[in-house]
Short mmCIF file of C-alpha atoms in Angstrom, two decimals:
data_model
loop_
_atom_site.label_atom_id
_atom_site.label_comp_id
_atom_site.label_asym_id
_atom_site.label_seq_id
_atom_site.Cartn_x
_atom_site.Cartn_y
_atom_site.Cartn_z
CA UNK A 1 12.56 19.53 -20.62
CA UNK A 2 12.16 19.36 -16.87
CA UNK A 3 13.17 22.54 -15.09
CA UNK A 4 11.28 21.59 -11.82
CA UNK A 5 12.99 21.43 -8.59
CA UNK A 6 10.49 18.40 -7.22
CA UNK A 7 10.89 16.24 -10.41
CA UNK A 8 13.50 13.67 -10.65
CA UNK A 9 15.21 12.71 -14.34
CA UNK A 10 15.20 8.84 -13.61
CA UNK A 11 17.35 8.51 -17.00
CA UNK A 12 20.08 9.74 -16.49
CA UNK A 13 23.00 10.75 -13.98
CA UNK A 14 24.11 8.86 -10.66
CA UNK A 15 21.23 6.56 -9.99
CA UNK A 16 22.07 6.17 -5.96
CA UNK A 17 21.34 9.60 -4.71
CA UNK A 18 18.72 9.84 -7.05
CA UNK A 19 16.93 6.43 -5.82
CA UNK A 20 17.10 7.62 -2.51
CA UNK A 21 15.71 11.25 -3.39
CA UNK A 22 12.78 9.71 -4.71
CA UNK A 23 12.64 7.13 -1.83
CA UNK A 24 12.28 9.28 1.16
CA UNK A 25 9.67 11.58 0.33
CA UNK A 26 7.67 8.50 -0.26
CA UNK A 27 8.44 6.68 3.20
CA UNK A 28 7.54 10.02 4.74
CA UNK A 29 4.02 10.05 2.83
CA UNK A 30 3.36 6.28 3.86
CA UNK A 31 4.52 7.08 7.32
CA UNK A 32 1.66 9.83 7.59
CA UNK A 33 -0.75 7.58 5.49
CA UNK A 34 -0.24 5.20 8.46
CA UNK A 35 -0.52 8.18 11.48
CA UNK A 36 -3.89 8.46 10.01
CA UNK A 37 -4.82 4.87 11.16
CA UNK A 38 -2.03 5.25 14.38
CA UNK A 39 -3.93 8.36 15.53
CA UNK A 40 -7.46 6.61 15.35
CA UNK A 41 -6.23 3.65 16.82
CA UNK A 42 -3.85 5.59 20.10
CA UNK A 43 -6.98 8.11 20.85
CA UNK A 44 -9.36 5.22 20.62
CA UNK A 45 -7.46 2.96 22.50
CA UNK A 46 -6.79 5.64 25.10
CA UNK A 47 -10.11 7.34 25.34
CA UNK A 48 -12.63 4.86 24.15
CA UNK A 49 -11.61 0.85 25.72
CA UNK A 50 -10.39 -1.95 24.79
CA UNK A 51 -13.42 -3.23 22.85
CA UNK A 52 -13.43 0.28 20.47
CA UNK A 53 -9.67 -0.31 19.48
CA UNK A 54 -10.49 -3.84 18.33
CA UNK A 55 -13.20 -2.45 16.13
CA UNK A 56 -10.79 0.28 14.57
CA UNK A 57 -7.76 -2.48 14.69
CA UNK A 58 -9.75 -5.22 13.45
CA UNK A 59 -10.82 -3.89 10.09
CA UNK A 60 -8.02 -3.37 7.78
CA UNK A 61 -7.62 -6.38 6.82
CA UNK A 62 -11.03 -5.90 5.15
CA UNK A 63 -10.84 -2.46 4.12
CA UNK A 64 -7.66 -3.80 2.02
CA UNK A 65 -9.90 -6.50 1.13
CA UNK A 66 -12.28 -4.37 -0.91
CA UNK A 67 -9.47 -1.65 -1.88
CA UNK A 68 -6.82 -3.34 -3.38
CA UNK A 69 -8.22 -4.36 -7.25
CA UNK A 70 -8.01 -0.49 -7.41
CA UNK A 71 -5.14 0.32 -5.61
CA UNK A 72 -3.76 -2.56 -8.15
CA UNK A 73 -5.22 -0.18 -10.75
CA UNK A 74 -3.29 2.71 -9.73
CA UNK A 75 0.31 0.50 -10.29
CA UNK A 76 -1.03 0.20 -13.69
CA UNK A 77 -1.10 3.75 -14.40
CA UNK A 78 1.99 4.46 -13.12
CA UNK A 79 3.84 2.07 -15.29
CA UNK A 80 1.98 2.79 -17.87
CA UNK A 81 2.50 7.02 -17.39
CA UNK A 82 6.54 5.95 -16.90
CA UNK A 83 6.80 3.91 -19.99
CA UNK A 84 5.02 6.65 -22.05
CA UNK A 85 7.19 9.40 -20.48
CA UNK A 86 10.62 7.28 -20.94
CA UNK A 87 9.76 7.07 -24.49
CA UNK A 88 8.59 10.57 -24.61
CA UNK A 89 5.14 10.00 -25.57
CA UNK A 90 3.51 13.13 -24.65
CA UNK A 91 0.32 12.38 -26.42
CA UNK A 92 -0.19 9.26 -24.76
CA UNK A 93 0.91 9.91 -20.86
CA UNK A 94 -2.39 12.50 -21.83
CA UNK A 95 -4.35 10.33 -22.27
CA UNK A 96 -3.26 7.60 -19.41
CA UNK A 97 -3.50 11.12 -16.88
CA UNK A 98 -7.54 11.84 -18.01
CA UNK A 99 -8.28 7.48 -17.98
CA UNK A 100 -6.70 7.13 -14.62
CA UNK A 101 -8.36 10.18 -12.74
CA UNK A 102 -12.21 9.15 -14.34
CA UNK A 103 -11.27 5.69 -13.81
CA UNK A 104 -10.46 6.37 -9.88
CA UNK A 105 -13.91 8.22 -9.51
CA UNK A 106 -15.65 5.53 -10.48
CA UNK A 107 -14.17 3.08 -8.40
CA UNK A 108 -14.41 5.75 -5.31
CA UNK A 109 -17.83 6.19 -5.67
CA UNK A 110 -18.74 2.04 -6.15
CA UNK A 111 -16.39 1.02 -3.31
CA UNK A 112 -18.55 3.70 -1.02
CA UNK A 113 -22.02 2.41 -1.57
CA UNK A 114 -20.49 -1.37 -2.01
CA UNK A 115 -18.69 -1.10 1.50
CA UNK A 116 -21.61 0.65 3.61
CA UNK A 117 -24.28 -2.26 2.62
CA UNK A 118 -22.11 -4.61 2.74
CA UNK A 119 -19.49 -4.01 5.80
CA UNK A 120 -21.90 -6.29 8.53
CA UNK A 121 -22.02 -8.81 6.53
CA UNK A 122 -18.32 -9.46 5.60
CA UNK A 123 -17.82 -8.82 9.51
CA UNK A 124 -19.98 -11.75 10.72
CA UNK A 125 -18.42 -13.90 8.13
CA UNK A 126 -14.54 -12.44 9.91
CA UNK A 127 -16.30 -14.08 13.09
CA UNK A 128 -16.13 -10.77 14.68
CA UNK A 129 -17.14 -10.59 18.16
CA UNK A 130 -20.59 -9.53 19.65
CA UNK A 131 -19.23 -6.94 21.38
CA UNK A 132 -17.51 -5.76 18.68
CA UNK A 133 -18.78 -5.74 15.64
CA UNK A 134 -21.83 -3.37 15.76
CA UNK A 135 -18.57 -0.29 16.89
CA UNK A 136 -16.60 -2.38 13.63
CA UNK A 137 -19.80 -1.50 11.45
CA UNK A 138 -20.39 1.86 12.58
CA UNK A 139 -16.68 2.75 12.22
CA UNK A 140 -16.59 1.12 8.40
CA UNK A 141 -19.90 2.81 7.03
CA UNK A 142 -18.48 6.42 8.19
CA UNK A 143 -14.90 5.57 6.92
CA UNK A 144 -15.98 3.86 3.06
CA UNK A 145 -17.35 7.69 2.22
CA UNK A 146 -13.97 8.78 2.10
CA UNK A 147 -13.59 5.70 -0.73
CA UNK A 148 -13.26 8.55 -3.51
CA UNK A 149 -10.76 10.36 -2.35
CA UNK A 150 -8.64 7.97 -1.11
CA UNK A 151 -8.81 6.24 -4.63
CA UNK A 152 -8.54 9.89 -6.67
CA UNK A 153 -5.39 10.75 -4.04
CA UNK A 154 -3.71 7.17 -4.48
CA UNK A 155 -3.97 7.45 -8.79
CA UNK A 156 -3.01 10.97 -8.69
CA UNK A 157 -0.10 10.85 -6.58
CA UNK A 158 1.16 7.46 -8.88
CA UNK A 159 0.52 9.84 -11.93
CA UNK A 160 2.81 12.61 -10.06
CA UNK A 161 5.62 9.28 -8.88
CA UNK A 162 5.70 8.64 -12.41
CA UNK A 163 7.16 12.17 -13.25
CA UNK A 164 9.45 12.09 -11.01
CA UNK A 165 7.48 14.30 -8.34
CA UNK A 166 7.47 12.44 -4.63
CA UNK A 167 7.73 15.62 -2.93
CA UNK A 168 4.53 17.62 -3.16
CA UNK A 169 1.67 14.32 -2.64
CA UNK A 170 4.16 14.78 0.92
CA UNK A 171 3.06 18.03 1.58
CA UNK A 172 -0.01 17.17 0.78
CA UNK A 173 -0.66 14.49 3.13
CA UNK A 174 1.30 16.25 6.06
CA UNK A 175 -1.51 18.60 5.68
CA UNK A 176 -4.18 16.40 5.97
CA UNK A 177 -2.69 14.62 8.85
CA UNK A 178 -2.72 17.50 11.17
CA UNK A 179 -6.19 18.24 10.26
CA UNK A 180 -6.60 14.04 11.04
CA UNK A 181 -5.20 14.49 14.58
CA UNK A 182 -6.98 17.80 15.93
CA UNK A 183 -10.48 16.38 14.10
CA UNK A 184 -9.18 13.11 16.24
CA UNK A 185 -8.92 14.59 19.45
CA UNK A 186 -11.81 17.17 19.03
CA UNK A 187 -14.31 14.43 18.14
CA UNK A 188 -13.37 11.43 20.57
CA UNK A 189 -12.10 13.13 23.69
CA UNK A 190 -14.62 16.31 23.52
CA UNK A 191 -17.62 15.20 21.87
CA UNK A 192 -17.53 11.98 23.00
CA UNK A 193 -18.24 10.46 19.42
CA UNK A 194 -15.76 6.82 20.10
CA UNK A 195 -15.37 5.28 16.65
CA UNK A 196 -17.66 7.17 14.59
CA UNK A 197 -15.46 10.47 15.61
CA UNK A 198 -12.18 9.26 14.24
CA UNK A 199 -14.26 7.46 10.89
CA UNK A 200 -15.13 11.15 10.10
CA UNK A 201 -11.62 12.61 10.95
CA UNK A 202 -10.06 10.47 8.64
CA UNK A 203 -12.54 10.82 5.47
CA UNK A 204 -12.20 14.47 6.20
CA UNK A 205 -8.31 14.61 5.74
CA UNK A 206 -8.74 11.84 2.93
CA UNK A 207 -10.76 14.58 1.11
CA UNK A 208 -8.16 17.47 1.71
CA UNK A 209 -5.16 15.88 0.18
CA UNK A 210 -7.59 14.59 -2.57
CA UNK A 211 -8.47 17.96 -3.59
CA UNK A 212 -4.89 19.49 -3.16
CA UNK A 213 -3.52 16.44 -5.28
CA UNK A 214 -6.31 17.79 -8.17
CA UNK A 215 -5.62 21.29 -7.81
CA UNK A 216 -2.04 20.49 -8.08
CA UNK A 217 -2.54 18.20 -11.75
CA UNK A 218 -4.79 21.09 -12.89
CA UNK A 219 -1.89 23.31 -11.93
CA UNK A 220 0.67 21.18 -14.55
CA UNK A 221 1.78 22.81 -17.54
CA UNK A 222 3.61 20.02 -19.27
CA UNK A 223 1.72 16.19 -20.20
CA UNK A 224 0.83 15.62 -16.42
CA UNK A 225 -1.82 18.17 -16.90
CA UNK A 226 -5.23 17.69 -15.66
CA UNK A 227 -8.09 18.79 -17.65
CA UNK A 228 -11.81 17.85 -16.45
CA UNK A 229 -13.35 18.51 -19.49
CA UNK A 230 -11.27 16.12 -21.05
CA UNK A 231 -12.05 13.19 -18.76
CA UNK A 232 -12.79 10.13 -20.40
CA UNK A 233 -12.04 6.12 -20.98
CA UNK A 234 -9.67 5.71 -23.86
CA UNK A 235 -10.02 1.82 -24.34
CA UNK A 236 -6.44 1.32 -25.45
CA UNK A 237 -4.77 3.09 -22.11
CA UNK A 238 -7.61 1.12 -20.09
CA UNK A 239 -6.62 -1.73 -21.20
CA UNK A 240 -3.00 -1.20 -20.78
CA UNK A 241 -3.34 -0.15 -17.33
CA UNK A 242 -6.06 -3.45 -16.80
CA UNK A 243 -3.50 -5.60 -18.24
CA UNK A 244 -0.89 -4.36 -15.22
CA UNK A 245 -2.92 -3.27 -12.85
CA UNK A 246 -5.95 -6.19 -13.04
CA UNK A 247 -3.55 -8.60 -11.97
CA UNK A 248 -1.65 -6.35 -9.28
CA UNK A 249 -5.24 -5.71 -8.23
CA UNK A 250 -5.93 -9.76 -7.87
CA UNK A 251 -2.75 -9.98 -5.90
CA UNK A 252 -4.05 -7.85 -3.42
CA UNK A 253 -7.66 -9.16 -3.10
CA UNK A 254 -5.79 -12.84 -2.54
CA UNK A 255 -3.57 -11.20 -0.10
CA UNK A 256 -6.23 -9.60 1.86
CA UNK A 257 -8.25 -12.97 1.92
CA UNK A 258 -5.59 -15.10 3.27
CA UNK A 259 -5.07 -11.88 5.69
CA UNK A 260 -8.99 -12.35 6.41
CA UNK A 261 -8.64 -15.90 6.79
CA UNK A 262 -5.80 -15.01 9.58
CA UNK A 263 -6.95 -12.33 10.95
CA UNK A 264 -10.60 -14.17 11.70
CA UNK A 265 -8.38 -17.29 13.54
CA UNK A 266 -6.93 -14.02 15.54
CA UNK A 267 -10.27 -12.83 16.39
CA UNK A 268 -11.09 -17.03 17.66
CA UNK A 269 -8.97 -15.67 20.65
CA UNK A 270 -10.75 -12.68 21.67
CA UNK A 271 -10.74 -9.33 22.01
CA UNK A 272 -7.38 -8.97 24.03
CA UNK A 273 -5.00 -10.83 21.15
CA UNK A 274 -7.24 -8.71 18.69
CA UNK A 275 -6.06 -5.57 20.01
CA UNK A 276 -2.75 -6.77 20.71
CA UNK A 277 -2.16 -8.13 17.43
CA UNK A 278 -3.89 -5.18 15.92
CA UNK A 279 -1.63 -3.03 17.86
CA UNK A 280 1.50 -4.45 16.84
CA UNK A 281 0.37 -4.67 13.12
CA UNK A 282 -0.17 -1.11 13.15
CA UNK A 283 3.82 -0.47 14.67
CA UNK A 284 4.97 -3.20 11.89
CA UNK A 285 3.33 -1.25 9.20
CA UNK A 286 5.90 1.30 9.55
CA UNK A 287 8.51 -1.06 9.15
CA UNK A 288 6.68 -2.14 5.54
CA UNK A 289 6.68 1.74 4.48
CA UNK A 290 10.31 1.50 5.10
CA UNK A 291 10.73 -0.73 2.75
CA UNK A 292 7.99 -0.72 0.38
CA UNK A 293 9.13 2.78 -0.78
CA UNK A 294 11.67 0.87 -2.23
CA UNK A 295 9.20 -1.40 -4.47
CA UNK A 296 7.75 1.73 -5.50
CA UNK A 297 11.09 3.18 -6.25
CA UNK A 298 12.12 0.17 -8.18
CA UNK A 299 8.75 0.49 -10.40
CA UNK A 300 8.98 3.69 -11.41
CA UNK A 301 12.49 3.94 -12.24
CA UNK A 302 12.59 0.52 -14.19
CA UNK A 303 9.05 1.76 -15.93
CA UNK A 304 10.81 5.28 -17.27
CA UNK A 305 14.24 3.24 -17.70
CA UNK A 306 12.55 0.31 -19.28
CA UNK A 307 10.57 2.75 -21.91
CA UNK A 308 13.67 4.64 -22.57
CA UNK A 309 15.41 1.12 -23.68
CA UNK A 310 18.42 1.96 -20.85
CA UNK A 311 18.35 -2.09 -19.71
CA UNK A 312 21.97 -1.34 -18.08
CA UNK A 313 20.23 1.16 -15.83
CA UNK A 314 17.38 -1.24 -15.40
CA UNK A 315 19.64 -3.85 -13.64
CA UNK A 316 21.19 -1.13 -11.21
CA UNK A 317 17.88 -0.12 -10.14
CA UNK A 318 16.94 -3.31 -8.87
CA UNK A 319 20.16 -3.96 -7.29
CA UNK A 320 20.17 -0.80 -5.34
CA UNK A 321 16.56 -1.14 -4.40
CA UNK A 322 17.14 -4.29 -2.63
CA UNK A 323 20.43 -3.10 -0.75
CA UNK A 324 18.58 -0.01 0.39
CA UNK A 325 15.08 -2.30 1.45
CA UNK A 326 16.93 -5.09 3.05
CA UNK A 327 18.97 -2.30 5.11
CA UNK A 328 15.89 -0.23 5.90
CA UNK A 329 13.69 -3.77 7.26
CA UNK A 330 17.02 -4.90 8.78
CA UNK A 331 16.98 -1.03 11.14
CA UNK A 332 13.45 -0.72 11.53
CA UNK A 333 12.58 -4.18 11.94
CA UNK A 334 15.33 -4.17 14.33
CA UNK A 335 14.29 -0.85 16.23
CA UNK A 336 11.02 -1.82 16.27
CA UNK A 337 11.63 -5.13 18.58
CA UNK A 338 14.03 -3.57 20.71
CA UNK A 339 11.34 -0.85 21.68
CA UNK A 340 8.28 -3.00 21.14
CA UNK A 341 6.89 -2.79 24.73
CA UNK A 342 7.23 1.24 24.97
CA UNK A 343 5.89 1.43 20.94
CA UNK A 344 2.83 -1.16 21.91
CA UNK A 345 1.77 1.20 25.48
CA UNK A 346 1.54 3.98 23.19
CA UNK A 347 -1.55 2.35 21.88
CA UNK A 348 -3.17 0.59 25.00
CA UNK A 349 -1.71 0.34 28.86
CA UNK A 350 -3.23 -3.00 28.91
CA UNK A 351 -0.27 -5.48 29.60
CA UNK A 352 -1.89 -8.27 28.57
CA UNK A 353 -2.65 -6.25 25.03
CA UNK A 354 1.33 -5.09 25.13
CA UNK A 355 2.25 -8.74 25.48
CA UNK A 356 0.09 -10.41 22.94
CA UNK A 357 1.32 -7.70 20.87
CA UNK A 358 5.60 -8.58 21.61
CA UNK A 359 4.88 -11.94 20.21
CA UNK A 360 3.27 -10.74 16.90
CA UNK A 361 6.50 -8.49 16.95
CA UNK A 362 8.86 -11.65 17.41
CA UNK A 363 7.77 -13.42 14.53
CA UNK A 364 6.32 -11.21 11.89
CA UNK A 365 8.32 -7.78 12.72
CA UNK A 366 11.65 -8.57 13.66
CA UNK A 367 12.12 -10.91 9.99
CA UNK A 368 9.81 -8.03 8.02
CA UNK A 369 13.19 -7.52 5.69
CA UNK A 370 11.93 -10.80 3.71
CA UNK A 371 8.81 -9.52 2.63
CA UNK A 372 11.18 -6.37 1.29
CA UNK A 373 13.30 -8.88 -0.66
CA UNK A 374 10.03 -10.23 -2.28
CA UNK A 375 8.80 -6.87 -3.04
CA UNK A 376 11.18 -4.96 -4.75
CA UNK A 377 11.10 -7.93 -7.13
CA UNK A 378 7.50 -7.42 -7.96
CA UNK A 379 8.07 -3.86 -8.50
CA UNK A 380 11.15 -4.79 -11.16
CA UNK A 381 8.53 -7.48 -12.48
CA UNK A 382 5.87 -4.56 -13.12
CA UNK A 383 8.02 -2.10 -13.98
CA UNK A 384 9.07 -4.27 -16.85
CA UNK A 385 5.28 -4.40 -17.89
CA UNK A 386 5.07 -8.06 -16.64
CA UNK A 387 2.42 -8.27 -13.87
CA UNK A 388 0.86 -11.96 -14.42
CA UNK A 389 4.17 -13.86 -13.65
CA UNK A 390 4.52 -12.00 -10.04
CA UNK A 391 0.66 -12.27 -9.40
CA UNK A 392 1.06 -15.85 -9.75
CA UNK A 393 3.79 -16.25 -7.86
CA UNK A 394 2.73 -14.19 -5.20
CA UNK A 395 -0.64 -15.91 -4.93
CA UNK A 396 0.45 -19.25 -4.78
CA UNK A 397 3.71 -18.41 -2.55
CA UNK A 398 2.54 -16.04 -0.02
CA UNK A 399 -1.34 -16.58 0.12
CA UNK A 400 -1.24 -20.61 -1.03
CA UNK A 401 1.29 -21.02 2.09
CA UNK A 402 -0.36 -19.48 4.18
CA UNK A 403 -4.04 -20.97 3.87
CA UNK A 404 -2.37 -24.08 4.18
CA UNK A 405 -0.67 -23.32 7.04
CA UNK A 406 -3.89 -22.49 8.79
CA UNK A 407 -5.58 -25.56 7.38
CA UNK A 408 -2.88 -28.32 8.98
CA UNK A 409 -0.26 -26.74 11.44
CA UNK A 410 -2.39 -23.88 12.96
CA UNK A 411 -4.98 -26.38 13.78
CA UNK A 412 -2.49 -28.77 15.99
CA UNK A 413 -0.31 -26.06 17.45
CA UNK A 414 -3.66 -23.72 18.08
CA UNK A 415 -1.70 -20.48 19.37
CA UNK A 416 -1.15 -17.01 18.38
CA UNK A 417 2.56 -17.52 17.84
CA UNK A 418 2.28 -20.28 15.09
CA UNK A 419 -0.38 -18.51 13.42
CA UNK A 420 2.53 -15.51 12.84
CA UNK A 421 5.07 -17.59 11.84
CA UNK A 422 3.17 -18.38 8.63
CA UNK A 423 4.10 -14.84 7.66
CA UNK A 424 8.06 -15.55 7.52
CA UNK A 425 8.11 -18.95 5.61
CA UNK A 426 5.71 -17.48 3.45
CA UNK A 427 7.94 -14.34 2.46
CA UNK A 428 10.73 -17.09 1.95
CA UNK A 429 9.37 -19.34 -0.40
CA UNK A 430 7.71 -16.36 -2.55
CA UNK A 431 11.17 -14.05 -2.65
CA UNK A 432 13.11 -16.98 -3.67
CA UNK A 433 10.82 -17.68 -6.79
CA UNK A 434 10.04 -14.34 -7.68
CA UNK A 435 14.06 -13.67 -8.09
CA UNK A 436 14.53 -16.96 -10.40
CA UNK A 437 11.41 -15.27 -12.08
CA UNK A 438 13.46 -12.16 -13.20
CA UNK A 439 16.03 -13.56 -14.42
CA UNK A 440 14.54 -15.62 -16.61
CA UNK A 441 12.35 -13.16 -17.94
CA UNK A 442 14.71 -9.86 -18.07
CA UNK A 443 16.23 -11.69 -21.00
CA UNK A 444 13.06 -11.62 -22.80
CA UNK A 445 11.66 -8.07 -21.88
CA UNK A 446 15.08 -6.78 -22.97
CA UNK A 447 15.25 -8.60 -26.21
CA UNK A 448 11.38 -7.00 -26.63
CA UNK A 449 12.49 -3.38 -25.47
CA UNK A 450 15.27 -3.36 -27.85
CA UNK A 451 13.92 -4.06 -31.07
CA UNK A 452 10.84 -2.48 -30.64
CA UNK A 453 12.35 0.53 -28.78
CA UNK A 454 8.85 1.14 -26.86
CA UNK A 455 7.07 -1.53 -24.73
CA UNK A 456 4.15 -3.51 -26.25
#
């Protein structure tokens, strides 16, 4: 029975209010997940030049690169944790709780040594520039030692989403984001230390909320709790969370290629539409957390509805989840525009970088509700336990578009703006496909849930 104020029962009772409960708390926690990269970038860009704030802007797409099988991972043991819970499977959300957290270490720790070898390499092959890249390696080398926690924060906060608990991996992270922004400011501005100073600010907040996030699962009395004694691979868990999350995962690593594959045809221009671009992406991503607390919304409460059999509740879910995303990218997309030039000077005073960065804003901001649409029907896709058909999808309609939109029109209309407006058609073509996807497979998953009363 859940008599805890920061749990939410996804089962039953009004579903709106409750969506939304679970919602915000997220979009705040994204929203500081991003400050961490917004303060690095603002302090560099202020205190360090333009050729420093390329090197921090310049390497997410990269970092996401080598993340994302295991943030892919982490999907899978939320769905997995909500299915077990909806059913009320106490015995096995145990286990999926002590697979996911040894399972996270050992990605954190290969993901550190992986990264720092091979971060100049993958750089040259980006095309990064000469005076550049040796700040982009420095910056990467210091920032892949925070790999573990970011990997043990990102499972254990999915394990708490799953319960119904959004609230405290918040506090958590508000936490580690002041410590982010006084290390920022202490390390650049006093000691001087350019990129390597904000690298260690940010692995040392990624290691606070790590280690609240455990002390708060070996706090949990009911089958959330976190024992480290009892931290081990159970191969039938691992392989339901690899059979969600592997694919999720792939997604990702396709996604971050194509965004490679971009963001190196960016860099052809130089340093100036780097930061720009870089700049912009980083106000945009704000306008994704918006929104993609939604697709998180959407896969937890179909994963807990979809275990407990409630396929009614399933359908309102999604609906509700793509009213509320399309309305939050629609505002913030919107607002974002509308104040691009003031949101873009916070980053650099360079109006050439403030410019480069408005058309980026045009074309990939201001339509950003598309890539909602598409999302939220991923997360209904997961949360049904059905992760292949979106990867496909996805891959093919978002990444497959894209490559081949660099390959033909790209290369005859060789600017910045037709570059971005790859991002738009692509989010068309993949949302339409990935709805006609759901409903023919809802019918299935339901028929499946309802004679077997647990998903396979």
């Amino acid at each position: 029975m859940r008599n805890k104020h920061y749990e939410i029962d996804m089962l039953n009772g009004a579903l709106a209010p409750k969506l939304l409960a679970f919602a915000l708390p997220l979009m705040v926690s994204s929203i500081m997940q991003l400050l961490f990269n917004a303060a690095d970038v603002i302090v560099v860009g202020r205190y360090a030049g333009d050729a420093s704030l390329a090197a921090v802007t310049s390497t997410g797409s990269l970092v996401n690169l080598l993340v994302n099988l295991f943030m892919g991972l982490s999907i899978g043991a939320n769905v997995t944790v909500a299915h077990a819970l909806g059913h009320g499977d106490t015995d096995r959300t145990e286990k999926v709780v002590h697979t996911s957290v040894l399972l996270s270490l050992i990605g954190g720790v290969f993901l550190a040594i992986f990264g720092a070898l091979a971060c100049r390499t993958l750089l040259e092959l980006m095309s990064s520039p000469e005076n550049v890249i040796d700040l982009s390696a420095l910056y990467l080398r210091i920032y892949f030692m925070g790999m573990p926690a970011m990997l043990f924060y990102n499972f254990g906060s999915a394990l708490l989403r799953a319960g119904g608990d959004t609230q405290r991996p918040m506090f958590f992270l508000a936490i580690a984001g002041v410590v982010n922004v006084v290390l920022n400011l202490i390390l650049v501005i006093v000691f001087h230390l350019d990129v390597a100073g904000v690298a260690i600010a940010t692995i040392v907040s990624q290691y606070i909320s790590a280690f609240l996030v455990l002390r708060c699962l070996m706090a949990e009395t009911g089958p959330l709790h976190l024992e480290l004694k009892k931290l081990r691979i159970e191969k039938d868990v691992l392989i339901n969370i690899v059979s969600i999350g592997l694919p999720a995962g792939f997604q990702g690593i396709v996604f971050s290629i194509s965004n490679v594959v971009i963001q190196s045809s960016i860099n052809s221009f130089g340093d100036i539409v780097m930061a720009g671009s870089g700049a912009s992406a980083n106000v945009e991503g704000f306008v994704y957390v918006g929104m993609n607390a939604f697709y998180q919304t959407c896969l937890t409460f179909v994963g807990q509805n979809y275990g407990a059999a409630k396929c009614d509740r399933v359908d309102r879910v999604v609906l509700l989840c793509q009213g509320f995303g399309i309305l939050s990218g629609l505002i913030l997309g919107g607002l974002a525009y509308l104040f691009g030039n003031q949101l873009l000077s916070i980053y650099s005073p360079n109006p050439d970088i403030i410019a480069q960065g408005m058309i980026r804003m045009f074309y990939v901001g201001l339509p950003y509700f598309l890539c909602g649409i598409m999302d939220v029907m991923v997360g209904a896709l997961r949360g049904l336990g059905w992760s292949v058909a979106p990867m496909a999808v996805s891959v093919l309609g978002v990444c497959g578009v894209r490559l081949l939109w660099v390959a033909t029109i790209f290369q005859t209309y060789h600017t910045p703006a037709c570059l971005y407006l790859s991002y738009p058609i692509s989010w068309i073509i993949t949302a339409i496909i990935h709805i006609i996807c759901f409903l023919f497979i809802r019918k299935k998953a339901y028929a499946r849930v309802t004679h077997n009363a647990v998903p396979a």
